[in-house]
């Protein structure tokens, strides 16, 4: 009701932004339906889709917040706005305030960082799906120790060993016996964490070299790396505490923040890469010019004029 007094004062958004808004509305409706079906039908598979859609919806809402922000409008609005040529001498003060007098990132740097952030974000999404799959199996901890697994780098998963694991379990909250496939799933979860760590460490190092820590991309990259370290500690804490509810919940929360941060970084870098390859989008308007209304300009990322 309160928002309805503000919306009429805003100029209509571009079609691509309206479609994203409709997609967010449809996603939250679908999320409610999946939640109801999960309760009524008692299907764990629905719970996995429900958890995955929640992560995607959160990332979409963060993207919408970015697209409608004043920073985005000042940087990329009006066919390039004040985001001057990242390769030339008219580098915008608002976009790269710390790069004045330094070598600006080149086209290849933007593209390399964009693809690396996209790959890392995709791995994070896959990791979140793996985590949701493990949670909805209601089998407790398939592997109760960390960093080893049943005292080994890779645990034995033959029928006799799995039977022994179930006999030695002390978890009182576990409803189902663990299986070899669940142990494999958790080992894949750990290996995926190592891949994500390698991807984000590489990305953060390259971003630090190209942008520095005073730039928005550099700061977000450092935050992304910090969130990853926090997530690894929370994952280990979840195992060491036998899935304490508060630690496990924080683990899911930080995972969502990792996905959202990767999404925002990927969008910003892709937008910069597009501008670096399309000089026709570049203008030289002074940075003091007031920004237009939020969401009222096209987005080169989406390829929509």
CSV table of N, CA and C in Angstrom, one decimal, residues 125-208:
chain,number,residue,atom,x,y,z
A,125,UNK,N,26.1,-22.3,-7.3
A,125,UNK,CA,24.7,-22.7,-7.4
A,125,UNK,C,24.6,-24.3,-7.4
A,126,UNK,N,25.5,-24.9,-8.1
A,126,UNK,CA,25.5,-26.4,-8.1
A,126,UNK,C,25.8,-26.9,-6.6
A,127,UNK,N,26.6,-26.2,-5.9
A,127,UNK,CA,26.9,-26.6,-4.5
A,127,UNK,C,25.7,-26.4,-3.6
A,128,UNK,N,25.0,-25.4,-3.8
A,128,UNK,CA,23.8,-25.1,-3.1
A,128,UNK,C,22.7,-26.2,-3.3
A,129,UNK,N,22.6,-26.7,-4.6
A,129,UNK,CA,21.7,-27.7,-4.9
A,129,UNK,C,22.2,-29.0,-4.3
A,130,UNK,N,23.5,-29.3,-4.3
A,130,UNK,CA,24.0,-30.5,-3.6
A,130,UNK,C,23.6,-30.4,-2.1
A,131,UNK,N,23.8,-29.2,-1.5
A,131,UNK,CA,23.5,-29.1,-0.1
A,131,UNK,C,22.0,-29.3,0.2
A,132,UNK,N,21.1,-28.8,-0.7
A,132,UNK,CA,19.7,-29.0,-0.5
A,132,UNK,C,19.4,-30.5,-0.6
A,133,UNK,N,20.0,-31.2,-1.5
A,133,UNK,CA,19.8,-32.6,-1.7
A,133,UNK,C,20.1,-33.4,-0.4
A,134,UNK,N,21.3,-33.0,0.2
A,134,UNK,CA,21.7,-33.7,1.4
A,134,UNK,C,20.8,-33.4,2.5
A,135,UNK,N,20.3,-32.2,2.7
A,135,UNK,CA,19.4,-31.8,3.8
A,135,UNK,C,18.1,-32.5,3.7
A,136,UNK,N,17.6,-32.7,2.5
A,136,UNK,CA,16.3,-33.3,2.3
A,136,UNK,C,16.3,-34.8,2.3
A,137,UNK,N,17.4,-35.5,2.6
A,137,UNK,CA,17.4,-36.9,2.7
A,137,UNK,C,17.2,-37.4,4.1
A,138,UNK,N,17.2,-36.4,5.0
A,138,UNK,CA,16.9,-36.7,6.4
A,138,UNK,C,17.7,-37.9,7.0
A,139,UNK,N,19.0,-37.9,6.7
A,139,UNK,CA,19.8,-39.0,7.2
A,139,UNK,C,20.9,-38.5,8.1
A,140,UNK,N,20.8,-37.3,8.6
A,140,UNK,CA,21.8,-36.8,9.4
A,140,UNK,C,23.1,-36.6,8.7
A,141,UNK,N,24.2,-36.7,9.4
A,141,UNK,CA,25.5,-36.5,8.8
A,141,UNK,C,26.0,-37.8,8.2
A,142,UNK,N,26.1,-37.9,6.8
A,142,UNK,CA,26.6,-39.1,6.2
A,142,UNK,C,28.1,-39.3,6.5
A,143,UNK,N,28.8,-38.2,6.8
A,143,UNK,CA,30.2,-38.3,7.2
A,143,UNK,C,30.4,-37.5,8.5
A,144,UNK,N,30.7,-38.1,9.6
A,144,UNK,CA,30.7,-37.3,10.9
A,144,UNK,C,32.0,-36.6,11.2
A,145,UNK,N,33.0,-36.7,10.4
A,145,UNK,CA,34.3,-36.1,10.7
A,145,UNK,C,34.8,-35.2,9.6
A,146,UNK,N,35.7,-34.3,9.9
A,146,UNK,CA,36.3,-33.4,8.9
A,146,UNK,C,37.6,-32.9,9.5
A,147,UNK,N,38.6,-32.8,8.7
A,147,UNK,CA,38.7,-32.8,7.2
A,147,UNK,C,38.7,-34.2,6.6
A,148,UNK,N,39.0,-35.2,7.4
A,148,UNK,CA,39.0,-36.6,6.9
A,148,UNK,C,37.6,-37.1,6.9
A,149,UNK,N,37.4,-38.3,6.3
A,149,UNK,CA,36.1,-38.9,6.2
A,149,UNK,C,36.2,-40.3,6.7
A,150,UNK,N,35.7,-40.5,7.9
A,150,UNK,CA,35.8,-41.8,8.6
A,150,UNK,C,37.3,-42.2,8.7
A,151,UNK,N,38.1,-41.1,9.0
A,151,UNK,CA,39.5,-41.3,9.2
A,151,UNK,C,40.4,-41.5,8.0
A,152,UNK,N,39.8,-41.3,6.8
A,152,UNK,CA,40.5,-41.5,5.5
A,152,UNK,C,40.3,-40.3,4.6
A,153,UNK,N,41.2,-40.2,3.6
A,153,UNK,CA,41.0,-39.2,2.6
A,153,UNK,C,39.7,-39.4,1.8
A,154,UNK,N,39.5,-40.7,1.4
A,154,UNK,CA,38.3,-41.1,0.7
A,154,UNK,C,37.8,-42.4,1.4
A,155,UNK,N,36.6,-42.3,2.0
A,155,UNK,CA,36.2,-43.4,2.8
A,155,UNK,C,35.8,-44.7,2.0
A,156,UNK,N,35.9,-45.8,2.6
A,156,UNK,CA,35.4,-47.1,2.0
A,156,UNK,C,33.9,-47.0,1.9
A,157,UNK,N,33.3,-47.5,0.8
A,157,UNK,CA,31.9,-47.5,0.7
A,157,UNK,C,31.3,-48.8,0.3
A,158,UNK,N,32.0,-49.9,0.6
A,158,UNK,CA,31.4,-51.2,0.3
A,158,UNK,C,30.3,-51.5,1.4
A,159,UNK,N,29.4,-52.4,1.1
A,159,UNK,CA,28.3,-52.7,2.0
A,159,UNK,C,28.7,-53.0,3.4
A,160,UNK,N,29.8,-53.7,3.6
A,160,UNK,CA,30.2,-54.0,5.0
A,160,UNK,C,30.6,-52.7,5.8
A,161,UNK,N,31.3,-51.8,5.1
A,161,UNK,CA,31.8,-50.6,5.7
A,161,UNK,C,30.6,-49.7,6.0
A,162,UNK,N,29.6,-49.6,5.1
A,162,UNK,CA,28.4,-48.8,5.3
A,162,UNK,C,27.6,-49.3,6.5
A,163,UNK,N,27.5,-50.6,6.6
A,163,UNK,CA,26.8,-51.2,7.7
A,163,UNK,C,27.5,-50.8,9.0
A,164,UNK,N,28.8,-50.9,9.0
A,164,UNK,CA,29.6,-50.5,10.2
A,164,UNK,C,29.4,-49.1,10.6
A,165,UNK,N,29.4,-48.2,9.6
A,165,UNK,CA,29.2,-46.8,9.8
A,165,UNK,C,27.8,-46.6,10.5
A,166,UNK,N,26.8,-47.2,10.0
A,166,UNK,CA,25.5,-47.0,10.6
A,166,UNK,C,25.4,-47.6,12.1
A,167,UNK,N,26.2,-48.6,12.3
A,167,UNK,CA,26.2,-49.2,13.7
A,167,UNK,C,26.9,-48.3,14.7
A,168,UNK,N,27.8,-47.5,14.2
A,168,UNK,CA,28.6,-46.6,15.0
A,168,UNK,C,28.0,-45.2,15.2
A,169,UNK,N,26.9,-44.9,14.5
A,169,UNK,CA,26.4,-43.6,14.6
A,169,UNK,C,25.8,-43.3,16.0
A,170,UNK,N,26.0,-42.1,16.4
A,170,UNK,CA,25.5,-41.6,17.7
A,170,UNK,C,24.5,-40.5,17.6
A,171,UNK,N,24.1,-40.1,16.3
A,171,UNK,CA,23.2,-39.1,16.1
A,171,UNK,C,21.8,-39.5,16.5
A,172,UNK,N,21.1,-38.8,17.4
A,172,UNK,CA,19.8,-39.1,17.8
A,172,UNK,C,18.7,-38.5,16.9
A,173,UNK,N,19.1,-37.6,16.0
A,173,UNK,CA,18.1,-36.9,15.2
A,173,UNK,C,18.0,-37.6,13.8
A,174,UNK,N,18.9,-38.5,13.5
A,174,UNK,CA,18.9,-39.2,12.2
A,174,UNK,C,17.7,-40.1,12.1
A,175,UNK,N,16.9,-39.9,11.0
A,175,UNK,CA,15.7,-40.7,10.8
A,175,UNK,C,16.0,-41.9,9.9
A,176,UNK,N,16.9,-41.8,8.9
A,176,UNK,CA,17.2,-42.8,8.0
A,176,UNK,C,18.6,-43.3,8.1
A,177,UNK,N,18.9,-44.5,7.7
A,177,UNK,CA,20.2,-45.0,7.7
A,177,UNK,C,20.9,-44.4,6.5
A,178,UNK,N,22.2,-44.2,6.6
A,178,UNK,CA,23.0,-43.6,5.6
A,178,UNK,C,23.3,-44.7,4.5
A,179,UNK,N,23.6,-44.3,3.3
A,179,UNK,CA,23.9,-45.2,2.2
A,179,UNK,C,25.2,-44.8,1.6
A,180,UNK,N,25.7,-45.6,0.7
A,180,UNK,CA,26.9,-45.3,0.0
A,180,UNK,C,26.8,-44.1,-0.9
A,181,UNK,N,25.6,-44.0,-1.5
A,181,UNK,CA,25.3,-42.8,-2.4
A,181,UNK,C,25.3,-41.5,-1.6
A,182,UNK,N,24.9,-41.5,-0.4
A,182,UNK,CA,24.9,-40.3,0.4
A,182,UNK,C,26.3,-39.9,0.8
A,183,UNK,N,27.1,-40.9,1.1
A,183,UNK,CA,28.5,-40.7,1.4
A,183,UNK,C,29.2,-40.1,0.2
A,184,UNK,N,28.9,-40.6,-1.0
A,184,UNK,CA,29.5,-40.1,-2.2
A,184,UNK,C,29.1,-38.7,-2.5
A,185,UNK,N,27.8,-38.4,-2.2
A,185,UNK,CA,27.3,-37.1,-2.4
A,185,UNK,C,28.0,-36.1,-1.5
A,186,UNK,N,28.2,-36.4,-0.3
A,186,UNK,CA,28.9,-35.5,0.6
A,186,UNK,C,30.4,-35.3,0.2
A,187,UNK,N,31.0,-36.4,-0.3
A,187,UNK,CA,32.4,-36.2,-0.8
A,187,UNK,C,32.4,-35.3,-2.0
A,188,UNK,N,31.4,-35.4,-2.9
A,188,UNK,CA,31.4,-34.5,-4.0
A,188,UNK,C,31.2,-33.1,-3.5
A,189,UNK,N,30.4,-32.9,-2.5
A,189,UNK,CA,30.1,-31.6,-1.9
A,189,UNK,C,31.5,-31.0,-1.4
A,190,UNK,N,32.3,-31.8,-0.8
A,190,UNK,CA,33.6,-31.3,-0.3
A,190,UNK,C,34.5,-31.0,-1.5
A,191,UNK,N,34.6,-31.8,-2.5
A,191,UNK,CA,35.4,-31.6,-3.7
A,191,UNK,C,34.9,-30.3,-4.4
A,192,UNK,N,33.6,-30.1,-4.5
A,192,UNK,CA,33.1,-28.9,-5.1
A,192,UNK,C,33.5,-27.7,-4.3
A,193,UNK,N,33.6,-27.8,-3.0
A,193,UNK,CA,34.0,-26.6,-2.2
A,193,UNK,C,35.5,-26.3,-2.6
A,194,UNK,N,36.3,-27.3,-2.8
A,194,UNK,CA,37.7,-27.0,-3.2
A,194,UNK,C,37.8,-26.3,-4.6
A,195,UNK,N,36.9,-26.7,-5.5
A,195,UNK,CA,36.9,-26.1,-6.8
A,195,UNK,C,36.4,-24.6,-6.7
A,196,UNK,N,35.4,-24.4,-5.9
A,196,UNK,CA,34.9,-23.0,-5.7
A,196,UNK,C,36.0,-22.2,-5.0
A,197,UNK,N,36.7,-22.7,-4.1
A,197,UNK,CA,37.8,-22.0,-3.4
A,197,UNK,C,38.9,-21.6,-4.4
A,198,UNK,N,39.3,-22.6,-5.3
A,198,UNK,CA,40.3,-22.3,-6.3
A,198,UNK,C,39.8,-21.2,-7.3
A,199,UNK,N,38.5,-21.3,-7.7
A,199,UNK,CA,38.0,-20.3,-8.7
A,199,UNK,C,37.9,-18.9,-8.0
A,200,UNK,N,37.5,-18.8,-6.8
A,200,UNK,CA,37.3,-17.5,-6.2
A,200,UNK,C,38.7,-16.9,-5.8
A,201,UNK,N,39.6,-17.7,-5.4
A,201,UNK,CA,40.9,-17.2,-5.1
A,201,UNK,C,41.6,-16.6,-6.3
A,202,UNK,N,41.5,-17.4,-7.4
A,202,UNK,CA,42.0,-16.9,-8.7
A,202,UNK,C,41.3,-15.6,-9.1
A,203,UNK,N,40.0,-15.6,-9.0
A,203,UNK,CA,39.3,-14.4,-9.4
A,203,UNK,C,39.7,-13.2,-8.5
A,204,UNK,N,39.7,-13.4,-7.2
A,204,UNK,CA,40.0,-12.3,-6.3
A,204,UNK,C,41.4,-11.7,-6.6
A,205,UNK,N,42.4,-12.6,-6.9
A,205,UNK,CA,43.7,-12.2,-7.2
A,205,UNK,C,43.8,-11.3,-8.4
A,206,UNK,N,43.1,-11.8,-9.5
A,206,UNK,CA,43.1,-11.0,-10.7
A,206,UNK,C,42.3,-9.7,-10.6
A,207,UNK,N,41.2,-9.7,-9.8
A,207,UNK,CA,40.4,-8.5,-9.6
A,207,UNK,C,41.3,-7.5,-8.8
A,208,UNK,N,42.0,-8.0,-7.8
A,208,UNK,CA,42.8,-7.1,-7.0
A,208,UNK,C,43.9,-6.5,-7.9
